[in-house]
CSV table of C-alpha atoms and ligand atoms in Angstrom, one decimal:
chain,number,residue,atom,x,y,z
A,151,MET,CA,4.5,15.6,28.8
A,152,SER,CA,7.0,12.9,27.8
A,153,GLU,CA,8.8,13.3,24.5
A,154,THR,CA,7.1,10.2,23.2
A,155,LEU,CA,3.6,11.5,23.9
A,156,LYS,CA,4.5,14.8,22.4
A,157,VAL,CA,5.6,13.1,19.1
A,158,LEU,CA,2.4,11.0,19.0
A,159,GLU,CA,0.3,14.1,19.4
A,160,THR,CA,2.2,16.5,17.1
A,161,ARG,CA,3.0,14.2,14.1
A,162,ARG,CA,1.2,15.4,11.0
A,163,SER,CA,1.0,14.2,7.4
A,164,CYS,CA,3.2,16.1,5.0
A,165,ARG,CA,2.0,16.8,1.4
A,166,ALA,CA,4.8,18.8,-0.1
A,167,TYR,CA,8.5,17.8,0.0
A,168,LYS,CA,11.9,19.1,-0.8
A,169,PRO,CA,13.8,16.8,-3.2
A,170,GLU,CA,16.7,15.8,-0.8
A,171,LEU,CA,16.9,12.3,0.5
A,172,ILE,CA,16.9,12.0,4.3
A,173,GLU,CA,20.1,11.0,6.1
A,174,GLU,CA,20.9,7.2,5.9
A,175,GLU,CA,21.2,6.9,9.7
A,176,LYS,CA,17.7,8.4,10.1
A,177,LEU,CA,16.3,6.0,7.5
A,178,GLN,CA,17.8,3.0,9.2
A,179,ALA,CA,16.5,4.2,12.6
A,180,ILE,CA,13.0,4.6,11.2
A,181,ILE,CA,13.1,1.1,9.6
A,182,LYS,CA,14.3,-0.4,12.8
A,183,ALA,CA,11.4,1.1,14.7
A,184,GLY,CA,9.1,-0.5,12.2
A,185,THR,CA,10.6,-3.9,12.6
A,186,TYR,CA,10.0,-3.7,16.4
A,187,ALA,CA,6.2,-3.2,16.1
A,188,ALA,CA,4.1,-5.7,17.9
A,189,SER,CA,2.6,-8.5,15.8
A,190,GLY,CA,0.0,-11.1,16.4
A,191,MET,CA,1.6,-14.0,18.2
A,192,GLY,CA,4.9,-12.4,17.4
A,193,ARG,CA,4.8,-13.8,13.9
A,194,GLN,CA,6.3,-10.7,12.3
A,195,SER,CA,4.1,-11.0,9.2
A,196,PRO,CA,5.1,-7.7,7.6
A,197,ILE,CA,8.0,-6.9,5.4
A,198,ILE,CA,9.4,-3.4,4.6
A,199,ILE,CA,10.8,-2.3,1.2
A,200,ALA,CA,12.9,0.9,1.3
A,201,VAL,CA,12.9,2.8,-2.0
A,202,THR,CA,15.5,5.4,-2.4
A,203,ASN,CA,16.0,4.7,-6.1
A,204,ARG,CA,14.5,7.6,-8.1
A,205,GLU,CA,13.4,5.5,-11.1
A,206,MET,CA,11.6,3.0,-8.9
A,207,ARG,CA,10.0,5.8,-6.8
A,208,ASP,CA,8.7,7.4,-10.0
A,209,LYS,CA,7.4,4.1,-11.3
A,210,LEU,CA,5.5,3.4,-8.1
A,211,SER,CA,4.1,6.9,-8.1
A,212,ALA,CA,2.9,6.4,-11.7
A,213,MET,CA,1.3,3.0,-10.8
A,214,ASN,CA,-0.4,4.6,-7.8
A,215,ALA,CA,-1.7,7.5,-9.9
A,216,ARG,CA,-3.2,5.0,-12.4
A,217,ILE,CA,-4.9,3.1,-9.7
A,218,MET,CA,-6.4,6.4,-8.5
A,219,GLY,CA,-7.6,7.1,-12.0
A,220,GLN,CA,-5.2,10.0,-12.4
A,221,GLY,CA,-3.1,10.6,-15.5
A,222,GLU,CA,0.5,11.3,-16.3
A,223,GLY,CA,1.9,14.1,-14.3
A,224,HIS,CA,0.0,13.5,-11.1
A,225,ASP,CA,2.3,12.5,-8.2
A,226,PRO,CA,0.5,10.9,-5.3
A,227,PHE,CA,3.8,10.9,-3.5
A,228,TYR,CA,3.7,14.8,-3.3
A,229,GLY,CA,7.4,15.1,-4.5
A,230,ALA,CA,8.7,13.0,-1.6
A,231,PRO,CA,12.1,11.7,-2.6
A,232,GLU,CA,11.8,8.2,-1.0
A,233,LEU,CA,9.4,5.8,0.6
A,234,LEU,CA,9.0,2.7,2.6
A,235,ILE,CA,6.5,0.1,1.5
A,236,VAL,CA,4.9,-2.2,4.0
A,237,LEU,CA,3.5,-5.5,2.9
A,238,ALA,CA,2.3,-8.3,5.1
A,239,ASN,CA,1.8,-12.1,4.7
A,240,LYS,CA,-1.8,-12.9,4.1
A,241,ASP,CA,-1.3,-16.4,5.6
A,242,VAL,CA,-1.1,-14.8,9.0
A,243,PRO,CA,-4.6,-14.0,10.3
A,244,THR,CA,-3.5,-10.7,11.9
A,245,TYR,CA,-1.6,-9.5,8.8
A,246,ILE,CA,-3.5,-6.3,8.3
A,247,TYR,CA,-3.2,-5.3,11.9
A,248,ASP,CA,0.5,-6.2,12.0
A,249,GLY,CA,1.2,-4.2,8.8
A,250,SER,CA,-0.8,-1.2,10.0
A,251,LEU,CA,1.1,-1.2,13.3
A,252,VAL,CA,4.4,-1.2,11.4
A,253,MET,CA,3.2,1.8,9.5
A,254,GLY,CA,2.3,3.6,12.7
A,255,ASN,CA,5.8,2.8,14.2
A,256,LEU,CA,7.5,4.1,11.0
A,257,MET,CA,5.6,7.4,10.9
A,258,ASN,CA,6.0,8.1,14.6
A,259,ALA,CA,9.7,7.2,14.5
A,260,ALA,CA,10.1,9.6,11.5
A,261,ALA,CA,8.3,12.4,13.4
A,262,ASP,CA,10.6,11.8,16.4
A,263,LEU,CA,13.6,12.3,14.1
A,264,GLY,CA,12.2,15.4,12.5
A,265,VAL,CA,11.5,13.6,9.3
A,266,ASP,CA,8.2,14.3,7.5
A,267,SER,CA,6.0,11.6,6.2
A,268,CYS,CA,2.6,10.6,4.9
A,269,TRP,CA,0.8,7.3,4.6
A,270,ILE,CA,-0.1,6.7,1.0
A,271,HIS,CA,-2.8,4.2,0.2
A,272,ARG,CA,-3.4,1.7,-2.7
A,273,ALA,CA,-0.4,-0.5,-2.0
A,274,LYS,CA,-2.8,-3.5,-2.1
A,275,GLU,CA,-3.8,-2.8,-5.7
A,276,GLU,CA,-0.2,-1.9,-6.6
A,277,PHE,CA,1.2,-5.2,-5.6
A,278,GLU,CA,-1.7,-7.2,-7.0
A,279,SER,CA,-0.8,-5.9,-10.4
A,280,GLU,CA,1.6,-7.8,-12.7
A,281,GLU,CA,4.0,-4.9,-12.5
A,282,GLY,CA,3.9,-5.0,-8.7
A,283,LYS,CA,4.4,-8.8,-8.6
A,284,GLU,CA,7.4,-8.4,-10.9
A,285,ILE,CA,9.0,-5.9,-8.5
A,286,LEU,CA,8.6,-8.4,-5.6
A,287,LYS,CA,9.9,-11.2,-7.8
A,288,ASN,CA,13.0,-9.2,-8.7
A,289,LEU,CA,13.7,-8.6,-5.0
A,290,GLY,CA,13.4,-12.4,-4.4
A,291,ILE,CA,10.3,-11.9,-2.3
A,292,GLU,CA,8.2,-15.0,-2.4
A,293,GLY,CA,5.0,-15.6,-0.5
A,294,ASN,CA,1.5,-14.4,-0.1
A,295,TYR,CA,2.1,-10.7,0.4
A,296,GLU,CA,-0.4,-7.9,0.4
A,297,GLY,CA,0.5,-4.3,0.2
A,298,ILE,CA,-0.6,-2.4,3.4
A,299,GLY,CA,0.7,1.1,2.7
A,300,HIS,CA,3.5,3.4,1.6
A,301,LEU,CA,5.1,5.8,3.9
A,302,ILE,CA,6.6,8.6,1.9
A,303,LEU,CA,9.5,10.3,3.6
A,304,GLY,CA,11.4,13.6,3.3
A,305,TYR,CA,11.6,17.1,4.5
A,306,ALA,CA,8.6,19.4,4.2
A,307,ALA,CA,8.7,22.1,1.5
A,308,ALA,CA,5.7,24.0,3.1
A,309,PRO,CA,4.3,24.3,6.7
A,310,LEU,CA,2.2,21.3,7.8
A,311,ARG,CA,-1.5,21.7,8.5
A,312,ALA,CA,-2.6,21.8,12.1
A,313,ALA,CA,-4.4,18.7,13.4
A,314,ALA,CA,-8.1,18.6,13.0
A,315,PRO,CA,-10.0,18.9,16.3
A,316,ARG,CA,-10.6,15.4,17.8
A,317,LYS,CA,-14.3,14.4,17.5
A,318,ASP,CA,-16.4,14.7,20.7
A,319,ASP,CA,-17.5,11.1,20.8
A,320,TYR,CA,-14.0,9.6,20.3
A,321,VAL,CA,-13.8,8.0,23.8
A,322,TYR,CA,-16.3,6.2,26.0
A,323,TYR,CA,-15.6,5.3,29.6
A,324,ILE,CA,-17.0,2.4,31.6
A,325,GLN,CA,-16.3,3.3,35.3
B,403,FMN,C1,-5.0,4.0,6.0
B,403,FMN,C2,-4.6,5.4,5.6
B,403,FMN,C3,-4.5,5.8,4.2
B,403,FMN,C4,-4.1,7.0,3.8
B,403,FMN,N1,-3.9,7.3,2.5
B,403,FMN,C5,-3.6,8.6,2.1
B,403,FMN,C6,-3.4,8.9,0.8
B,403,FMN,O1,-3.5,8.0,-0.1
B,403,FMN,N2,-3.0,10.1,0.5
B,403,FMN,C7,-2.8,11.1,1.4
B,403,FMN,O2,-2.5,12.2,1.1
B,403,FMN,N3,-3.0,10.8,2.7
B,403,FMN,C8,-3.3,9.6,3.1
B,403,FMN,N4,-3.4,9.3,4.4
B,403,FMN,C9,-3.1,10.3,5.5
B,403,FMN,C10,-4.4,10.8,6.1
B,403,FMN,O3,-5.2,11.6,5.2
B,403,FMN,C11,-4.0,11.6,7.3
B,403,FMN,O4,-3.4,10.8,8.3
B,403,FMN,C12,-5.3,12.3,8.0
B,403,FMN,O5,-5.8,13.3,7.1
B,403,FMN,C13,-5.0,12.9,9.3
B,403,FMN,O6,-3.9,13.8,9.2
B,403,FMN,P1,-2.6,13.7,10.1
B,403,FMN,O7,-1.9,12.5,9.7
B,403,FMN,O8,-1.8,15.0,9.8
B,403,FMN,O9,-3.0,13.6,11.6
B,403,FMN,C14,-3.8,8.0,4.8
B,403,FMN,C15,-3.8,7.6,6.2
B,403,FMN,C16,-4.2,6.4,6.6
B,403,FMN,C17,-4.2,6.0,8.0
């Protein structure tokens, strides 16, 4: 099997992390893979925000937990030291697909480099909040952006779970 196919099949979500940041070169390579995702009409509607700042990481985790209805102390980022946030421009009709594909590229690139990751939801609600809008404003990000997802990154602190079996009726053929 090709290395690429092996990565696509063996990547798994990680839900327990060591505190260390990943290497900067790996982070940059993962981000670059995200920016090369296909997008509807090549309009590149998504943007990526890389968060390695501990204070901001903790703030986002707390916002995410609140959206989940969880209280103080719950960390939806499972201890991951850093994350990438993908948002996409709602003015582009394919923005959700574009942003989701960036997420896919990011997580598969991470797996290829031996970096563990997990897609964490609720970025939409996060960046619809006043706090979220303020974060974008402070970064000078203007425009009609919707949060697509967070990809938490780091190194696993515990073995990853095996993949669930693929459902029997996943694929249909017309021959
Ligand atoms: C759109 C989307 C949202 C997800 N949100 C979360 C989440 O909020 N928290 C979480 O622990 N995992 C989340 N996941 C990860 C899935 O639970 C995970 O991909 C699934 O269980 C399959 O496991 P695997 O990634 O190891 O193949 C999300 C995945 C996707 C695609």
